[in-house]
mmCIF file of C-alpha atoms in Angstrom:
data_model
loop_
_atom_site.group_PDB
_atom_site.id
_atom_site.type_symbol
_atom_site.label_atom_id
_atom_site.label_comp_id
_atom_site.label_asym_id
_atom_site.label_seq_id
_atom_site.Cartn_x
_atom_site.Cartn_y
_atom_site.Cartn_z
ATOM 1 C CA MET H 6 0.016 -0.001 -0.017
ATOM 2 C CA ASP H 7 1.543 3.320 -1.103
ATOM 3 C CA VAL H 8 0.401 6.259 1.005
ATOM 4 C CA ASN H 9 1.268 8.769 -1.719
ATOM 5 C CA HIS H 10 -0.930 6.902 -4.179
ATOM 6 C CA LEU H 11 -3.846 6.858 -1.707
ATOM 7 C CA ILE H 12 -3.486 10.601 -1.096
ATOM 8 C CA SER H 13 -3.344 11.288 -4.840
ATOM 9 C CA GLN H 14 -6.367 9.127 -5.502
ATOM 10 C CA TYR H 15 -8.625 9.950 -2.534
ATOM 11 C CA GLY H 16 -7.102 13.162 -1.128
ATOM 12 C CA TYR H 17 -9.689 15.603 -2.503
ATOM 13 C CA LEU H 18 -12.602 13.426 -1.355
ATOM 14 C CA ALA H 19 -11.110 13.025 2.134
ATOM 15 C CA LEU H 20 -10.435 16.755 2.253
ATOM 16 C CA PHE H 21 -14.009 17.595 1.244
ATOM 17 C CA PHE H 22 -15.632 15.369 3.863
ATOM 18 C CA GLY H 23 -13.072 16.414 6.494
ATOM 19 C CA CYS H 24 -13.859 20.073 5.912
ATOM 20 C CA ILE H 25 -17.586 19.439 6.241
ATOM 21 C CA ALA H 26 -17.040 17.940 9.665
ATOM 22 C CA GLU H 27 -14.035 19.608 11.233
ATOM 23 C CA GLY H 28 -11.717 21.378 8.884
ATOM 24 C CA GLU H 29 -8.496 22.827 10.177
ATOM 25 C CA THR H 30 -6.563 19.549 10.376
ATOM 26 C CA PHE H 31 -7.685 18.525 6.921
ATOM 27 C CA THR H 32 -6.920 21.874 5.326
ATOM 28 C CA LEU H 33 -3.425 21.904 6.866
ATOM 29 C CA LEU H 34 -2.796 18.343 5.657
ATOM 30 C CA GLY H 35 -4.164 19.260 2.252
ATOM 31 C CA GLY H 36 -1.656 22.113 2.115
ATOM 32 C CA VAL H 37 1.164 19.736 3.038
ATOM 33 C CA ALA H 38 0.029 17.311 0.320
ATOM 34 C CA ALA H 39 -0.020 20.189 -2.197
ATOM 35 C CA HIS H 40 3.499 21.119 -1.180
ATOM 36 C CA GLU H 41 4.557 17.536 -1.816
ATOM 37 C CA GLY H 42 2.983 17.637 -5.265
ATOM 38 C CA LEU H 43 0.398 14.986 -4.412
ATOM 39 C CA LEU H 44 -2.500 17.424 -4.766
ATOM 40 C CA HIS H 45 -2.802 20.722 -6.632
ATOM 41 C CA TYR H 46 -2.747 23.781 -4.340
ATOM 42 C CA GLY H 47 -5.597 25.571 -6.123
ATOM 43 C CA TRP H 48 -7.880 22.553 -6.009
ATOM 44 C CA VAL H 49 -7.098 21.988 -2.324
ATOM 45 C CA VAL H 50 -8.235 25.554 -1.607
ATOM 46 C CA VAL H 51 -11.401 25.140 -3.659
ATOM 47 C CA VAL H 52 -12.329 21.749 -2.176
ATOM 48 C CA ALA H 53 -11.660 22.975 1.401
ATOM 49 C CA MET H 54 -13.742 26.077 0.725
ATOM 50 C CA LEU H 55 -16.657 24.053 -0.692
ATOM 51 C CA GLY H 56 -16.573 21.552 2.206
ATOM 52 C CA GLY H 57 -16.518 24.415 4.730
ATOM 53 C CA ILE H 58 -19.377 26.208 2.994
ATOM 54 C CA LEU H 59 -21.562 23.077 2.824
ATOM 55 C CA GLY H 60 -20.866 22.077 6.427
ATOM 56 C CA ASP H 61 -21.621 25.509 7.880
ATOM 57 C CA THR H 62 -24.676 25.974 5.678
ATOM 58 C CA ALA H 63 -26.111 22.659 6.857
ATOM 59 C CA LEU H 64 -25.459 23.616 10.462
ATOM 60 C CA PHE H 65 -26.984 27.066 9.871
ATOM 61 C CA PHE H 66 -30.233 25.543 8.596
ATOM 62 C CA LEU H 67 -30.220 22.984 11.364
ATOM 63 C CA GLY H 68 -29.999 25.925 13.781
ATOM 64 C CA ARG H 69 -32.653 27.846 11.901
ATOM 65 C CA TYR H 70 -35.229 25.073 12.289
ATOM 66 C CA TYR H 71 -34.122 23.189 15.443
ATOM 67 C CA GLY H 72 -31.665 25.617 17.056
ATOM 68 C CA ASP H 73 -33.719 26.566 20.080
ATOM 69 C CA THR H 74 -34.300 22.912 20.943
ATOM 70 C CA ILE H 75 -30.631 21.992 20.401
ATOM 71 C CA LEU H 76 -29.211 25.001 22.270
ATOM 72 C CA LYS H 77 -31.464 24.441 25.292
ATOM 73 C CA ARG H 78 -29.606 21.202 25.934
ATOM 74 C CA PHE H 79 -26.419 23.148 26.651
ATOM 75 C CA LYS H 80 -27.599 24.256 30.080
ATOM 76 C CA LYS H 81 -24.149 25.183 31.353
ATOM 77 C CA HIS H 82 -23.384 27.325 28.323
ATOM 78 C CA GLN H 83 -26.511 29.531 28.182
ATOM 79 C CA THR H 84 -24.510 32.632 29.210
ATOM 80 C CA GLN H 85 -22.033 32.104 26.344
ATOM 81 C CA ILE H 86 -24.888 31.434 23.872
ATOM 82 C CA ALA H 87 -26.595 34.662 24.975
ATOM 83 C CA LYS H 88 -23.274 36.552 24.482
ATOM 84 C CA ALA H 89 -22.912 35.018 21.008
ATOM 85 C CA ASN H 90 -26.477 36.126 20.126
ATOM 86 C CA ARG H 91 -25.762 39.663 21.247
ATOM 87 C CA LEU H 92 -22.587 39.699 19.144
ATOM 88 C CA ILE H 93 -24.487 38.337 16.121
ATOM 89 C CA ARG H 94 -27.046 41.127 16.415
ATOM 90 C CA LYS H 95 -24.390 43.792 17.016
ATOM 91 C CA ARG H 96 -21.700 42.626 14.536
ATOM 92 C CA PRO H 97 -23.073 39.888 12.254
ATOM 93 C CA VAL H 98 -20.326 40.322 9.649
ATOM 94 C CA LEU H 99 -17.562 39.826 12.226
ATOM 95 C CA PHE H 100 -19.253 36.904 13.907
ATOM 96 C CA VAL H 101 -20.232 34.912 10.792
ATOM 97 C CA ILE H 102 -16.844 35.361 9.090
ATOM 98 C CA GLY H 103 -14.926 34.854 12.349
ATOM 99 C CA VAL H 104 -16.795 31.838 13.729
ATOM 100 C CA ARG H 105 -14.597 29.502 11.620
ATOM 101 C CA PHE H 106 -11.566 30.810 13.442
ATOM 102 C CA MET H 107 -13.000 30.597 16.966
ATOM 103 C CA TYR H 108 -11.894 27.481 18.822
ATOM 104 C CA GLY H 109 -14.855 25.636 20.296
ATOM 105 C CA LEU H 110 -17.443 27.338 18.095
ATOM 106 C CA ARG H 111 -16.656 25.618 14.796
ATOM 107 C CA ILE H 112 -19.700 23.316 15.020
ATOM 108 C CA VAL H 113 -22.069 25.091 17.384
ATOM 109 C CA GLY H 114 -21.412 28.590 16.001
ATOM 110 C CA PRO H 115 -23.394 28.146 12.785
ATOM 111 C CA ILE H 116 -26.238 26.554 14.793
ATOM 112 C CA ILE H 117 -26.315 29.630 17.063
ATOM 113 C CA ILE H 118 -26.263 31.876 13.976
ATOM 114 C CA GLY H 119 -29.160 29.936 12.437
ATOM 115 C CA ALA H 120 -31.168 30.153 15.679
ATOM 116 C CA SER H 121 -30.526 33.903 15.843
ATOM 117 C CA ARG H 122 -32.753 34.374 12.798
ATOM 118 C CA LEU H 123 -30.069 36.060 10.715
ATOM 119 C CA LYS H 124 -31.336 36.241 7.137
ATOM 120 C CA PRO H 125 -30.166 33.242 5.063
ATOM 121 C CA HIS H 126 -28.979 35.351 2.145
ATOM 122 C CA LYS H 127 -26.805 37.470 4.482
ATOM 123 C CA PHE H 128 -25.448 34.326 6.131
ATOM 124 C CA MET H 129 -24.647 32.749 2.762
ATOM 125 C CA LEU H 130 -22.666 35.742 1.531
ATOM 126 C CA LEU H 131 -20.715 36.031 4.761
ATOM 127 C CA ASN H 132 -20.251 32.227 4.928
ATOM 128 C CA VAL H 133 -18.649 32.226 1.463
ATOM 129 C CA ILE H 134 -16.322 35.103 2.394
ATOM 130 C CA GLY H 135 -15.325 33.375 5.603
ATOM 131 C CA ALA H 136 -14.791 30.057 3.829
ATOM 132 C CA VAL H 137 -12.555 31.666 1.186
ATOM 133 C CA LEU H 138 -10.416 33.363 3.855
ATOM 134 C CA TRP H 139 -10.314 30.243 6.037
ATOM 135 C CA ALA H 140 -9.380 27.917 3.174
ATOM 136 C CA LEU H 141 -6.666 30.252 1.862
ATOM 137 C CA ILE H 142 -5.152 30.789 5.275
ATOM 138 C CA PHE H 143 -5.098 27.165 6.477
ATOM 139 C CA VAL H 144 -4.123 25.559 3.168
ATOM 140 C CA SER H 145 -1.342 28.149 2.792
ATOM 141 C CA LEU H 146 -0.138 27.456 6.325
ATOM 142 C CA GLY H 147 -0.072 23.716 5.484
ATOM 143 C CA TYR H 148 1.738 24.433 2.251
ATOM 144 C CA VAL H 149 4.397 26.580 3.922
ATOM 145 C CA GLY H 150 4.587 24.168 6.822
ATOM 146 C CA GLY H 151 5.169 21.408 4.298
ATOM 147 C CA GLN H 152 8.645 22.775 3.813
ATOM 148 C CA VAL H 153 9.343 21.981 7.450
ATOM 149 C CA ILE H 154 7.301 18.799 7.662
ATOM 150 C CA ALA H 155 8.298 17.278 4.273
ATOM 151 C CA PRO H 156 11.761 16.003 5.298
ATOM 152 C CA TRP H 157 10.264 14.473 8.435
ATOM 153 C CA LEU H 158 7.469 12.816 6.385
ATOM 154 C CA HIS H 159 10.018 11.376 3.917
ATOM 155 C CA ALA H 160 12.044 9.956 6.799
ATOM 156 C CA LEU H 161 8.865 8.543 8.334
ATOM 157 C CA ASP H 162 7.836 7.019 5.001
ATOM 158 C CA ARG H 163 11.232 5.287 4.712
ATOM 159 C CA HIS H 164 10.886 3.832 8.193
ATOM 160 C CA LEU H 165 7.124 3.238 8.148
ATOM 161 C CA LYS H 166 7.407 -0.528 7.703
ATOM 162 C CA GLN H 167 9.933 -0.837 10.510
ATOM 163 C CA ILE H 168 7.733 1.291 12.788
ATOM 164 C CA PHE H 169 4.715 -0.858 11.903
ATOM 165 C CA TRP H 170 6.565 -4.060 12.809
ATOM 166 C CA VAL H 171 7.871 -2.654 16.087
ATOM 167 C CA VAL H 172 4.396 -1.474 17.105
ATOM 168 C CA LEU H 173 2.903 -4.840 16.095
ATOM 169 C CA ILE H 174 5.481 -6.745 18.176
ATOM 170 C CA LEU H 175 4.865 -4.484 21.187
ATOM 171 C CA VAL H 176 1.105 -4.954 20.912
ATOM 172 C CA LEU H 177 1.538 -8.765 20.666
ATOM 173 C CA VAL H 178 3.894 -8.893 23.642
ATOM 174 C CA TRP H 179 1.484 -6.735 25.654
ATOM 175 C CA GLY H 180 -1.468 -8.967 24.578
ATOM 176 C CA VAL H 181 0.351 -12.187 25.542
ATOM 177 C CA ARG H 182 1.321 -10.698 28.893
ATOM 178 C CA ILE H 183 -2.329 -9.798 29.645
ATOM 179 C CA TRP H 184 -3.432 -13.251 28.529
ATOM 180 C CA PHE H 185 -0.933 -14.931 30.914
ATOM 181 C CA LYS H 186 -2.037 -12.703 33.816
ATOM 182 C CA ARG H 187 -5.711 -13.496 33.265
ATOM 183 C CA ARG H 188 -4.991 -17.211 32.860
ATOM 184 C CA SER H 189 -2.943 -17.178 36.054
ATOM 185 C CA ALA H 190 -5.708 -15.322 37.925
ATOM 186 C CA ARG H 191 -8.317 -17.871 36.756
ATOM 187 C CA GLU H 192 -6.146 -20.788 37.892
ATOM 188 C CA ASN H 193 -5.652 -19.202 41.337
ATOM 189 C CA ASN H 194 -9.428 -18.773 41.834
#
């Protein structure tokens, strides 16, 4: 199994689904893969952007229709949700574009925005702008970071089989040890 071949073949698809769900890790890795020539930088940005747009749009509409019910379940966080709602009303542009960059709000942020009754067309425009900025920044960071990471990845790739065998042997030894302990415990009972 060649990891480079798998990335080249399925990289864009993995990037797309990863950006729907989480994002930053996948965009950074996409940038590293682009640096390595396994994926094209421009397509990585476009795919990350599309995945981010789709994921946040789905969460926005989930919040629009079921947000109040969902957000009531976060009893401990009602103060923060109320603060977020005030910020959305006061500075919707800043909040919608910035929510992608706010740790801990990546998933719940668009739900809060949807529940706040912000107009869908306004959300969509700001969501696209935010996704473009987010994809460009994180893919570029991965691409530039690839210069630092690439030599390490090449060394890891060369030693991957040896690492696999060492880990497998350690797991087997650990498993046999546990088996002997359990067997001994059963015989003593």
